PDB file of N, CA, C and O in Angstrom:
ATOM      1  N   UNK P1432      35.146  28.116  39.336  1.00 49.00           N
ATOM      2  CA  UNK P1432      35.982  27.338  40.145  1.00 49.00           C
ATOM      3  C   UNK P1432      35.749  25.837  40.087  1.00 49.00           C
ATOM      4  O   UNK P1432      36.522  25.098  39.984  1.00 49.00           O
ATOM      5  N   UNK P1433      34.461  25.528  39.868  1.00 54.00           N
ATOM      6  CA  UNK P1433      34.106  24.083  39.815  1.00 54.00           C
ATOM      7  C   UNK P1433      34.734  23.437  38.468  1.00 54.00           C
ATOM      8  O   UNK P1433      35.111  22.245  38.580  1.00 54.00           O
ATOM      9  N   UNK P1434      34.670  24.103  37.448  1.00 52.00           N
ATOM     10  CA  UNK P1434      35.216  23.614  36.187  1.00 52.00           C
ATOM     11  C   UNK P1434      36.691  23.401  36.342  1.00 52.00           C
ATOM     12  O   UNK P1434      37.340  22.559  35.619  1.00 52.00           O
ATOM     13  N   UNK P1435      37.345  24.201  37.090  1.00 57.00           N
ATOM     14  CA  UNK P1435      38.808  24.105  37.263  1.00 57.00           C
ATOM     15  C   UNK P1435      39.338  23.094  38.157  1.00 57.00           C
ATOM     16  O   UNK P1435      40.438  22.594  38.110  1.00 57.00           O
ATOM     17  N   UNK P1436      38.430  22.483  39.062  1.00 64.00           N
ATOM     18  CA  UNK P1436      38.746  21.478  39.986  1.00 64.00           C
ATOM     19  C   UNK P1436      39.502  20.177  39.263  1.00 64.00           C
ATOM     20  O   UNK P1436      40.514  19.868  39.844  1.00 64.00           O
ATOM     21  N   UNK P1437      38.993  19.510  38.295  1.00 61.00           N
ATOM     22  CA  UNK P1437      39.740  18.455  37.760  1.00 61.00           C
ATOM     23  C   UNK P1437      41.160  18.828  37.279  1.00 61.00           C
ATOM     24  O   UNK P1437      42.106  18.161  37.472  1.00 61.00           O
ATOM     25  N   UNK P1438      41.217  19.978  36.627  1.00 56.00           N
ATOM     26  CA  UNK P1438      42.543  20.503  36.279  1.00 56.00           C
ATOM     27  C   UNK P1438      43.425  20.801  37.322  1.00 56.00           C
ATOM     28  O   UNK P1438      44.571  20.306  37.399  1.00 56.00           O
ATOM     29  N   UNK P1439      43.005  21.386  38.420  1.00 62.00           N
ATOM     30  CA  UNK P1439      43.668  21.727  39.538  1.00 62.00           C
ATOM     31  C   UNK P1439      44.190  20.407  40.340  1.00 62.00           C
ATOM     32  O   UNK P1439      45.382  20.266  40.724  1.00 62.00           O
ATOM     33  N   UNK P1440      43.229  19.509  40.426  1.00 60.00           N
ATOM     34  CA  UNK P1440      43.589  18.156  41.136  1.00 60.00           C
ATOM     35  C   UNK P1440      44.589  17.548  40.301  1.00 60.00           C
ATOM     36  O   UNK P1440      45.601  16.999  40.926  1.00 60.00           O
ATOM     37  N   UNK P1441      44.568  17.493  38.958  1.00 58.00           N
ATOM     38  CA  UNK P1441      45.531  16.871  38.188  1.00 58.00           C
ATOM     39  C   UNK P1441      46.969  17.411  38.327  1.00 58.00           C
ATOM     40  O   UNK P1441      47.966  16.862  38.411  1.00 58.00           O
ATOM     41  N   UNK P1442      46.859  18.810  38.140  1.00 57.00           N
ATOM     42  CA  UNK P1442      48.074  19.581  38.375  1.00 57.00           C
ATOM     43  C   UNK P1442      48.708  19.313  39.754  1.00 57.00           C
ATOM     44  O   UNK P1442      49.964  19.247  39.775  1.00 57.00           O
ATOM     45  N   UNK P1443      47.908  19.323  40.815  1.00 60.00           N
ATOM     46  CA  UNK P1443      48.489  19.019  42.034  1.00 60.00           C
ATOM     47  C   UNK P1443      49.189  17.798  42.237  1.00 60.00           C
ATOM     48  O   UNK P1443      50.356  17.600  42.689  1.00 60.00           O
ATOM     49  N   UNK P1444      48.568  16.659  41.574  1.00 57.00           N
ATOM     50  CA  UNK P1444      49.242  15.413  41.483  1.00 57.00           C
ATOM     51  C   UNK P1444      50.359  15.362  40.730  1.00 57.00           C
ATOM     52  O   UNK P1444      51.566  14.835  41.178  1.00 57.00           O
ATOM     53  N   UNK P1445      50.372  16.075  39.560  1.00 58.00           N
ATOM     54  CA  UNK P1445      51.643  16.008  38.848  1.00 58.00           C
ATOM     55  C   UNK P1445      52.694  16.838  39.347  1.00 58.00           C
ATOM     56  O   UNK P1445      54.067  16.421  38.967  1.00 58.00           O
ATOM     57  N   UNK P1446      52.483  17.830  39.929  1.00 50.00           N
ATOM     58  CA  UNK P1446      53.572  18.731  40.453  1.00 50.00           C
ATOM     59  C   UNK P1446      53.917  18.619  41.766  1.00 50.00           C
ATOM     60  O   UNK P1446      54.891  19.186  42.304  1.00 50.00           O
ATOM     61  N   UNK P1447      53.197  17.789  42.540  1.00 53.00           N
ATOM     62  CA  UNK P1447      53.348  17.694  44.010  1.00 53.00           C
ATOM     63  C   UNK P1447      54.810  17.132  44.280  1.00 53.00           C
ATOM     64  O   UNK P1447      55.202  16.296  43.638  1.00 53.00           O
ATOM     65  N   UNK P1448      55.483  17.678  45.409  1.00 42.00           N
ATOM     66  CA  UNK P1448      56.595  17.247  45.648  1.00 42.00           C
ATOM     67  C   UNK P1448      56.534  16.328  46.999  1.00 42.00           C
ATOM     68  O   UNK P1448      57.684  16.123  47.544  1.00 42.00           O
ATOM     69  N   UNK P1449      55.413  16.111  47.533  1.00 46.00           N
ATOM     70  CA  UNK P1449      55.279  15.424  48.795  1.00 46.00           C
ATOM     71  C   UNK P1449      55.749  14.009  48.635  1.00 46.00           C
ATOM     72  O   UNK P1449      55.257  13.233  47.891  1.00 46.00           O
ATOM     73  N   UNK P1450      56.804  13.696  49.279  1.00 49.00           N
ATOM     74  CA  UNK P1450      57.321  12.265  49.092  1.00 49.00           C
ATOM     75  C   UNK P1450      56.297  11.252  49.955  1.00 49.00           C
ATOM     76  O   UNK P1450      55.781  11.468  50.895  1.00 49.00           O
ATOM     77  N   UNK P1451      56.215  10.116  49.263  1.00 46.00           N
ATOM     78  CA  UNK P1451      55.566   9.024  49.748  1.00 46.00           C
ATOM     79  C   UNK P1451      56.526   7.851  49.919  1.00 46.00           C
ATOM     80  O   UNK P1451      57.134   7.493  48.985  1.00 46.00           O
ATOM     81  N   UNK P1452      56.756   7.304  51.143  1.00 41.00           N
ATOM     82  CA  UNK P1452      57.838   6.424  51.395  1.00 41.00           C
ATOM     83  C   UNK P1452      57.590   5.169  50.553  1.00 41.00           C
ATOM     84  O   UNK P1452      58.643   4.632  50.050  1.00 41.00           O
ATOM     85  N   UNK P1453      56.290   4.665  50.269  1.00 43.00           N
ATOM     86  CA  UNK P1453      56.185   3.547  49.564  1.00 43.00           C
ATOM     87  C   UNK P1453      54.739   3.769  48.930  1.00 43.00           C
ATOM     88  O   UNK P1453      53.931   4.340  49.427  1.00 43.00           O
ATOM     89  N   UNK P1454      54.588   3.135  47.826  1.00 51.00           N
ATOM     90  CA  UNK P1454      53.208   3.108  47.257  1.00 51.00           C
ATOM     91  C   UNK P1454      52.291   2.101  47.704  1.00 51.00           C
ATOM     92  O   UNK P1454      51.133   1.934  47.341  1.00 51.00           O
ATOM     93  N   UNK P1455      52.715   1.185  48.580  1.00 67.00           N
ATOM     94  CA  UNK P1455      51.949   0.192  49.023  1.00 67.00           C
ATOM     95  C   UNK P1455      50.909   0.645  50.025  1.00 67.00           C
ATOM     96  O   UNK P1455      50.675   1.738  50.424  1.00 67.00           O
ATOM     97  N   UNK P1456      50.126  -0.372  50.498  1.00 83.00           N
ATOM     98  CA  UNK P1456      49.088  -0.171  51.400  1.00 83.00           C
ATOM     99  C   UNK P1456      49.569   0.323  52.830  1.00 83.00           C
ATOM    100  O   UNK P1456      48.780   1.004  53.476  1.00 83.00           O
ATOM    101  N   UNK P1457      50.775  -0.017  53.159  1.00 90.00           N
ATOM    102  CA  UNK P1457      51.262   0.499  54.334  1.00 90.00           C
ATOM    103  C   UNK P1457      51.361   2.128  54.450  1.00 90.00           C
ATOM    104  O   UNK P1457      50.964   2.773  55.393  1.00 90.00           O
ATOM    105  N   UNK P1458      51.787   2.561  53.331  1.00 91.00           N
ATOM    106  CA  UNK P1458      51.964   4.112  53.297  1.00 91.00           C
ATOM    107  C   UNK P1458      50.605   4.744  53.330  1.00 91.00           C
ATOM    108  O   UNK P1458      50.352   5.713  53.972  1.00 91.00           O
ATOM    109  N   UNK P1459      49.577   4.095  52.549  1.00 95.00           N
ATOM    110  CA  UNK P1459      48.191   4.701  52.420  1.00 95.00           C
ATOM    111  C   UNK P1459      47.631   4.648  53.774  1.00 95.00           C
ATOM    112  O   UNK P1459      47.014   5.499  54.307  1.00 95.00           O
ATOM    113  N   UNK P1460      47.832   3.438  54.655  1.00 95.00           N
ATOM    114  CA  UNK P1460      47.301   3.235  55.903  1.00 95.00           C
ATOM    115  C   UNK P1460      47.858   4.446  56.765  1.00 95.00           C
ATOM    116  O   UNK P1460      47.085   4.939  57.629  1.00 95.00           O
ATOM    117  N   UNK P1461      49.174   4.674  56.743  1.00 94.00           N
ATOM    118  CA  UNK P1461      49.655   5.766  57.693  1.00 94.00           C
ATOM    119  C   UNK P1461      49.104   7.167  57.204  1.00 94.00           C
ATOM    120  O   UNK P1461      48.718   7.969  58.195  1.00 94.00           O
ATOM    121  N   UNK P1462      49.004   7.244  55.972  1.00 95.00           N
ATOM    122  CA  UNK P1462      48.523   8.656  55.535  1.00 95.00           C
ATOM    123  C   UNK P1462      47.038   8.771  56.029  1.00 95.00           C
ATOM    124  O   UNK P1462      46.536   9.850  56.201  1.00 95.00           O
ATOM    125  N   UNK P1463      46.266   7.759  55.772  1.00 95.00           N
ATOM    126  CA  UNK P1463      44.752   7.754  56.255  1.00 95.00           C
ATOM    127  C   UNK P1463      44.732   8.090  57.719  1.00 95.00           C
ATOM    128  O   UNK P1463      43.835   8.828  58.236  1.00 95.00           O
ATOM    129  N   UNK P1464      45.589   7.514  58.493  1.00 95.00           N
ATOM    130  CA  UNK P1464      45.654   7.760  59.842  1.00 95.00           C
ATOM    131  C   UNK P1464      45.968   9.186  60.249  1.00 95.00           C
ATOM    132  O   UNK P1464      45.461   9.793  61.009  1.00 95.00           O
ATOM    133  N   UNK P1465      46.883   9.734  59.502  1.00 94.00           N
ATOM    134  CA  UNK P1465      47.305  11.160  59.655  1.00 94.00           C
ATOM    135  C   UNK P1465      46.104  12.039  59.296  1.00 94.00           C
ATOM    136  O   UNK P1465      45.880  13.029  59.938  1.00 94.00           O
ATOM    137  N   UNK P1466      45.317  11.716  58.179  1.00 95.00           N
ATOM    138  CA  UNK P1466      44.230  12.474  57.841  1.00 95.00           C
ATOM    139  C   UNK P1466      43.053  12.374  58.960  1.00 95.00           C
ATOM    140  O   UNK P1466      42.469  13.410  59.208  1.00 95.00           O
ATOM    141  N   UNK P1467      42.967  11.155  59.512  1.00 95.00           N
ATOM    142  CA  UNK P1467      41.888  11.052  60.579  1.00 95.00           C
ATOM    143  C   UNK P1467      42.205  11.778  61.791  1.00 95.00           C
ATOM    144  O   UNK P1467      41.373  12.333  62.439  1.00 95.00           O
ATOM    145  N   UNK P1468      43.609  11.941  62.141  1.00 96.00           N
ATOM    146  CA  UNK P1468      43.894  12.651  63.300  1.00 96.00           C
ATOM    147  C   UNK P1468      43.779  14.155  63.099  1.00 96.00           C
ATOM    148  O   UNK P1468      43.449  14.851  64.014  1.00 96.00           O
ATOM    149  N   UNK P1469      44.098  14.578  61.919  1.00 93.00           N
ATOM    150  CA  UNK P1469      43.876  16.046  61.621  1.00 93.00           C
ATOM    151  C   UNK P1469      43.183  16.123  60.152  1.00 93.00           C
ATOM    152  O   UNK P1469      43.810  16.492  59.246  1.00 93.00           O
ATOM    153  N   UNK P1470      41.870  16.171  60.195  1.00 91.00           N
ATOM    154  CA  UNK P1470      41.071  16.221  58.968  1.00 91.00           C
ATOM    155  C   UNK P1470      41.140  17.533  58.303  1.00 91.00           C
ATOM    156  O   UNK P1470      40.848  17.504  57.006  1.00 91.00           O
ATOM    157  N   UNK P1471      41.488  18.501  58.817  1.00 90.00           N
ATOM    158  CA  UNK P1471      41.646  19.763  58.330  1.00 90.00           C
ATOM    159  C   UNK P1471      43.045  20.112  57.732  1.00 90.00           C
ATOM    160  O   UNK P1471      43.394  21.226  57.274  1.00 90.00           O
ATOM    161  N   UNK P1472      43.857  19.189  57.826  1.00 92.00           N
ATOM    162  CA  UNK P1472      45.255  19.460  57.357  1.00 92.00           C
ATOM    163  C   UNK P1472      45.490  19.188  55.893  1.00 92.00           C
ATOM    164  O   UNK P1472      45.293  18.083  55.400  1.00 92.00           O
ATOM    165  N   UNK P1473      45.718  20.382  55.205  1.00 92.00           N
ATOM    166  CA  UNK P1473      45.977  20.241  53.797  1.00 92.00           C
ATOM    167  C   UNK P1473      47.012  19.444  53.426  1.00 92.00           C
ATOM    168  O   UNK P1473      46.986  18.607  52.434  1.00 92.00           O
ATOM    169  N   UNK P1474      48.217  19.321  54.211  1.00 92.00           N
ATOM    170  CA  UNK P1474      49.278  18.516  53.883  1.00 92.00           C
ATOM    171  C   UNK P1474      48.951  16.892  54.041  1.00 92.00           C
ATOM    172  O   UNK P1474      49.330  16.241  53.144  1.00 92.00           O
ATOM    173  N   UNK P1475      48.155  16.666  54.995  1.00 94.00           N
ATOM    174  CA  UNK P1475      47.612  15.200  55.115  1.00 94.00           C
ATOM    175  C   UNK P1475      46.772  14.814  54.049  1.00 94.00           C
ATOM    176  O   UNK P1475      46.992  13.772  53.364  1.00 94.00           O
ATOM    177  N   UNK P1476      45.903  15.668  53.657  1.00 95.00           N
ATOM    178  CA  UNK P1476      44.940  15.447  52.589  1.00 95.00           C
ATOM    179  C   UNK P1476      45.738  15.356  51.191  1.00 95.00           C
ATOM    180  O   UNK P1476      45.508  14.506  50.319  1.00 95.00           O
ATOM    181  N   UNK P1477      46.756  16.165  50.951  1.00 93.00           N
ATOM    182  CA  UNK P1477      47.384  16.197  49.738  1.00 93.00           C
ATOM    183  C   UNK P1477      48.259  15.059  49.588  1.00 93.00           C
ATOM    184  O   UNK P1477      48.272  14.326  48.596  1.00 93.00           O
ATOM    185  N   UNK P1478      48.951  14.540  50.640  1.00 95.00           N
ATOM    186  CA  UNK P1478      49.769  13.458  50.754  1.00 95.00           C
ATOM    187  C   UNK P1478      48.949  12.179  50.447  1.00 95.00           C
ATOM    188  O   UNK P1478      49.372  11.303  49.781  1.00 95.00           O
ATOM    189  N   UNK P1479      47.758  12.063  51.095  1.00 96.00           N
ATOM    190  CA  UNK P1479      46.936  10.893  50.868  1.00 96.00           C
ATOM    191  C   UNK P1479      46.348  10.892  49.457  1.00 96.00           C
ATOM    192  O   UNK P1479      46.308   9.879  48.842  1.00 96.00           O
ATOM    193  N   UNK P1480      46.019  11.943  48.966  1.00 96.00           N
ATOM    194  CA  UNK P1480      45.559  12.137  47.562  1.00 96.00           C
ATOM    195  C   UNK P1480      46.536  11.633  46.605  1.00 96.00           C
ATOM    196  O   UNK P1480      46.294  10.835  45.527  1.00 96.00           O
ATOM    197  N   UNK P1481      47.800  12.028  46.704  1.00 95.00           N
ATOM    198  CA  UNK P1481      48.971  11.528  45.938  1.00 95.00           C
ATOM    199  C   UNK P1481      49.136  10.148  46.014  1.00 95.00           C
ATOM    200  O   UNK P1481      49.380   9.476  44.934  1.00 95.00           O
ATOM    201  N   UNK P1482      49.076   9.588  47.342  1.00 95.00           N
ATOM    202  CA  UNK P1482      49.378   8.186  47.403  1.00 95.00           C
ATOM    203  C   UNK P1482      48.163   7.326  46.802  1.00 95.00           C
ATOM    204  O   UNK P1482      48.524   6.324  46.061  1.00 95.00           O
ATOM    205  N   UNK P1483      46.944   7.797  46.872  1.00 96.00           N
ATOM    206  CA  UNK P1483      45.800   7.142  46.200  1.00 96.00           C
ATOM    207  C   UNK P1483      46.098   7.112  44.670  1.00 96.00           C
ATOM    208  O   UNK P1483      45.959   6.221  44.000  1.00 96.00           O
ATOM    209  N   UNK P1484      46.592   8.351  44.174  1.00 95.00           N
ATOM    210  CA  UNK P1484      46.829   8.388  42.713  1.00 95.00           C
ATOM    211  C   UNK P1484      47.817   7.521  42.301  1.00 95.00           C
ATOM    212  O   UNK P1484      47.790   6.800  41.256  1.00 95.00           O
ATOM    213  N   UNK P1485      48.924   7.421  43.087  1.00 94.00           N
ATOM    214  CA  UNK P1485      50.056   6.437  42.646  1.00 94.00           C
ATOM    215  C   UNK P1485      49.661   5.024  42.695  1.00 94.00           C
ATOM    216  O   UNK P1485      50.167   4.201  42.005  1.00 94.00           O
ATOM    217  N   UNK P1486      48.675   4.680  43.608  1.00 95.00           N
ATOM    218  CA  UNK P1486      48.156   3.419  43.778  1.00 95.00           C
ATOM    219  C   UNK P1486      46.968   3.059  42.735  1.00 95.00           C
ATOM    220  O   UNK P1486      46.455   2.060  42.742  1.00 95.00           O
ATOM    221  N   UNK P1487      46.816   4.075  41.847  1.00 95.00           N
ATOM    222  CA  UNK P1487      45.743   3.897  40.782  1.00 95.00           C
ATOM    223  C   UNK P1487      44.323   3.933  41.411  1.00 95.00           C
ATOM    224  O   UNK P1487      43.369   3.431  40.696  1.00 95.00           O
ATOM    225  N   UNK P1488      44.211   4.553  42.442  1.00 96.00           N
ATOM    226  CA  UNK P1488      42.905   4.561  43.190  1.00 96.00           C
ATOM    227  C   UNK P1488      42.373   5.983  42.794  1.00 96.00           C
ATOM    228  O   UNK P1488      42.275   6.856  43.671  1.00 96.00           O
ATOM    229  N   UNK P1489      42.051   6.227  41.545  1.00 96.00           N
ATOM    230  CA  UNK P1489      41.825   7.637  41.074  1.00 96.00           C
ATOM    231  C   UNK P1489      40.639   8.257  41.453  1.00 96.00           C
ATOM    232  O   UNK P1489      40.555   9.548  41.887  1.00 96.00           O
ATOM    233  N   UNK P1490      39.535   7.437  41.836  1.00 97.00           N
ATOM    234  CA  UNK P1490      38.331   8.179  42.421  1.00 97.00           C
ATOM    235  C   UNK P1490      38.519   8.706  43.841  1.00 97.00           C
ATOM    236  O   UNK P1490      38.135   9.718  44.229  1.00 97.00           O
ATOM    237  N   UNK P1491      39.265   7.795  44.588  1.00 97.00           N
ATOM    238  CA  UNK P1491      39.718   8.159  46.000  1.00 97.00           C
ATOM    239  C   UNK P1491      40.573   9.452  45.938  1.00 97.00           C
ATOM    240  O   UNK P1491      40.464  10.403  46.691  1.00 97.00           O
ATOM    241  N   UNK P1492      41.496   9.476  44.970  1.00 97.00           N
ATOM    242  CA  UNK P1492      42.453  10.488  44.857  1.00 97.00           C
ATOM    243  C   UNK P1492      41.804  11.849  44.533  1.00 97.00           C
ATOM    244  O   UNK P1492      42.013  12.820  45.169  1.00 97.00           O
ATOM    245  N   UNK P1493      40.823  11.794  43.688  1.00 97.00           N
ATOM    246  CA  UNK P1493      40.137  13.094  43.327  1.00 97.00           C
ATOM    247  C   UNK P1493      39.228  13.566  44.479  1.00 97.00           C
ATOM    248  O   UNK P1493      39.280  14.709  44.819  1.00 97.00           O
ATOM    249  N   UNK P1494      38.623  12.675  45.128  1.00 96.00           N
ATOM    250  CA  UNK P1494      37.753  13.000  46.432  1.00 96.00           C
ATOM    251  C   UNK P1494      38.718  13.738  47.462  1.00 96.00           C
ATOM    252  O   UNK P1494      38.384  14.765  47.904  1.00 96.00           O
ATOM    253  N   UNK P1495      39.816  13.198  47.742  1.00 96.00           N
ATOM    254  CA  UNK P1495      40.706  13.714  48.800  1.00 96.00           C
ATOM    255  C   UNK P1495      41.299  14.909  48.382  1.00 96.00           C
ATOM    256  O   UNK P1495      41.514  15.964  49.097  1.00 96.00           O
ATOM    257  N   UNK P1496      41.846  15.085  47.181  1.00 95.00           N
ATOM    258  CA  UNK P1496      42.409  16.204  46.546  1.00 95.00           C
ATOM    259  C   UNK P1496      41.368  17.423  46.514  1.00 95.00           C
ATOM    260  O   UNK P1496      41.703  18.595  46.717  1.00 95.00           O
ATOM    261  N   UNK P1497      40.085  17.104  46.169  1.00 94.00           N
ATOM    262  CA  UNK P1497      39.073  18.085  46.243  1.00 94.00           C
ATOM    263  C   UNK P1497      38.973  18.651  47.647  1.00 94.00           C
ATOM    264  O   UNK P1497      38.670  19.869  47.892  1.00 94.00           O
ATOM    265  N   UNK P1498      38.993  17.704  48.470  1.00 93.00           N
ATOM    266  CA  UNK P1498      38.973  18.078  50.012  1.00 93.00           C
ATOM    267  C   UNK P1498      40.093  18.994  50.272  1.00 93.00           C
ATOM    268  O   UNK P1498      39.857  19.993  51.082  1.00 93.00           O
ATOM    269  N   UNK P1499      41.313  18.793  49.852  1.00 92.00           N
ATOM    270  CA  UNK P1499      42.485  19.553  50.127  1.00 92.00           C
ATOM    271  C   UNK P1499      42.332  21.048  49.596  1.00 92.00           C
ATOM    272  O   UNK P1499      42.472  22.011  50.189  1.00 92.00           O
ATOM    273  N   UNK P1500      41.702  21.157  48.297  1.00 91.00           N
ATOM    274  CA  UNK P1500      41.463  22.330  47.551  1.00 91.00           C
ATOM    275  C   UNK P1500      40.292  23.087  48.480  1.00 91.00           C
ATOM    276  O   UNK P1500      40.524  24.423  48.702  1.00 91.00           O
ATOM    277  N   UNK P1501      39.353  22.388  48.944  1.00 90.00           N
ATOM    278  CA  UNK P1501      38.332  23.108  49.683  1.00 90.00           C
ATOM    279  C   UNK P1501      38.778  23.696  51.128  1.00 90.00           C
ATOM    280  O   UNK P1501      38.494  24.699  51.547  1.00 90.00           O
ATOM    281  N   UNK P1502      39.667  22.842  51.587  1.00 88.00           N
ATOM    282  CA  UNK P1502      40.162  23.198  52.998  1.00 88.00           C
ATOM    283  C   UNK P1502      41.112  24.293  52.794  1.00 88.00           C
ATOM    284  O   UNK P1502      41.254  25.289  53.575  1.00 88.00           O
ATOM    285  N   UNK P1503      41.951  24.197  51.834  1.00 83.00           N
ATOM    286  CA  UNK P1503      42.964  25.359  51.582  1.00 83.00           C
ATOM    287  C   UNK P1503      42.241  26.673  51.327  1.00 83.00           C
ATOM    288  O   UNK P1503      42.619  27.816  51.896  1.00 83.00           O
ATOM    289  N   UNK P1504      41.239  26.658  50.496  1.00 73.00           N
ATOM    290  CA  UNK P1504      40.444  27.866  50.205  1.00 73.00           C
ATOM    291  C   UNK P1504      41.262  29.091  49.858  1.00 73.00           C
ATOM    292  O   UNK P1504      40.977  30.149  50.296  1.00 73.00           O
ATOM    293  N   UNK P1505      42.373  28.863  49.233  1.00 64.00           N
ATOM    294  CA  UNK P1505      43.264  29.984  48.770  1.00 64.00           C
ATOM    295  C   UNK P1505      44.296  30.599  49.934  1.00 64.00           C
ATOM    296  O   UNK P1505      44.965  31.458  49.578  1.00 64.00           O
ATOM    297  N   UNK P1506      43.932  30.081  51.128  1.00 59.00           N
ATOM    298  CA  UNK P1506      44.754  30.523  52.204  1.00 59.00           C
ATOM    299  C   UNK P1506      46.197  29.869  52.427  1.00 59.00           C
ATOM    300  O   UNK P1506      47.109  30.354  52.829  1.00 59.00           O
ATOM    301  N   UNK P1507      46.171  28.640  51.963  1.00 53.00           N
ATOM    302  CA  UNK P1507      47.299  27.771  52.161  1.00 53.00           C
ATOM    303  C   UNK P1507      47.926  27.268  50.808  1.00 53.00           C
ATOM    304  O   UNK P1507      47.053  26.765  50.052  1.00 53.00           O
ATOM    305  N   UNK P1508      49.152  27.295  50.547  1.00 55.00           N
ATOM    306  CA  UNK P1508      49.646  26.875  49.252  1.00 55.00           C
ATOM    307  C   UNK P1508      49.601  25.314  49.300  1.00 55.00           C
ATOM    308  O   UNK P1508      49.884  24.767  50.312  1.00 55.00           O
ATOM    309  N   UNK P1509      49.046  24.889  48.245  1.00 52.00           N
ATOM    310  CA  UNK P1509      48.938  23.391  48.090  1.00 52.00           C
ATOM    311  C   UNK P1509      49.974  22.823  47.583  1.00 52.00           C
ATOM    312  O   UNK P1509      50.469  22.581  46.639  1.00 52.00           O
TER     313      UNK P1509
END
């Protein structure tokens, strides 16, 4: 599974349909607040990871998307 993580993270980002209102820091700030309120929320983690990716914050995106994968653990569709 560890080898598949980079592929799955990239796939999540490319196929994700989670809308982000804006790619600016305001959207990221709101998504970070949502993640902080509910750190086990796959939707919050996924949305934040996508926003980071769109903002070209690739290392942050990978970290958060990996957390989404770990949190989902096959039980929740990502």
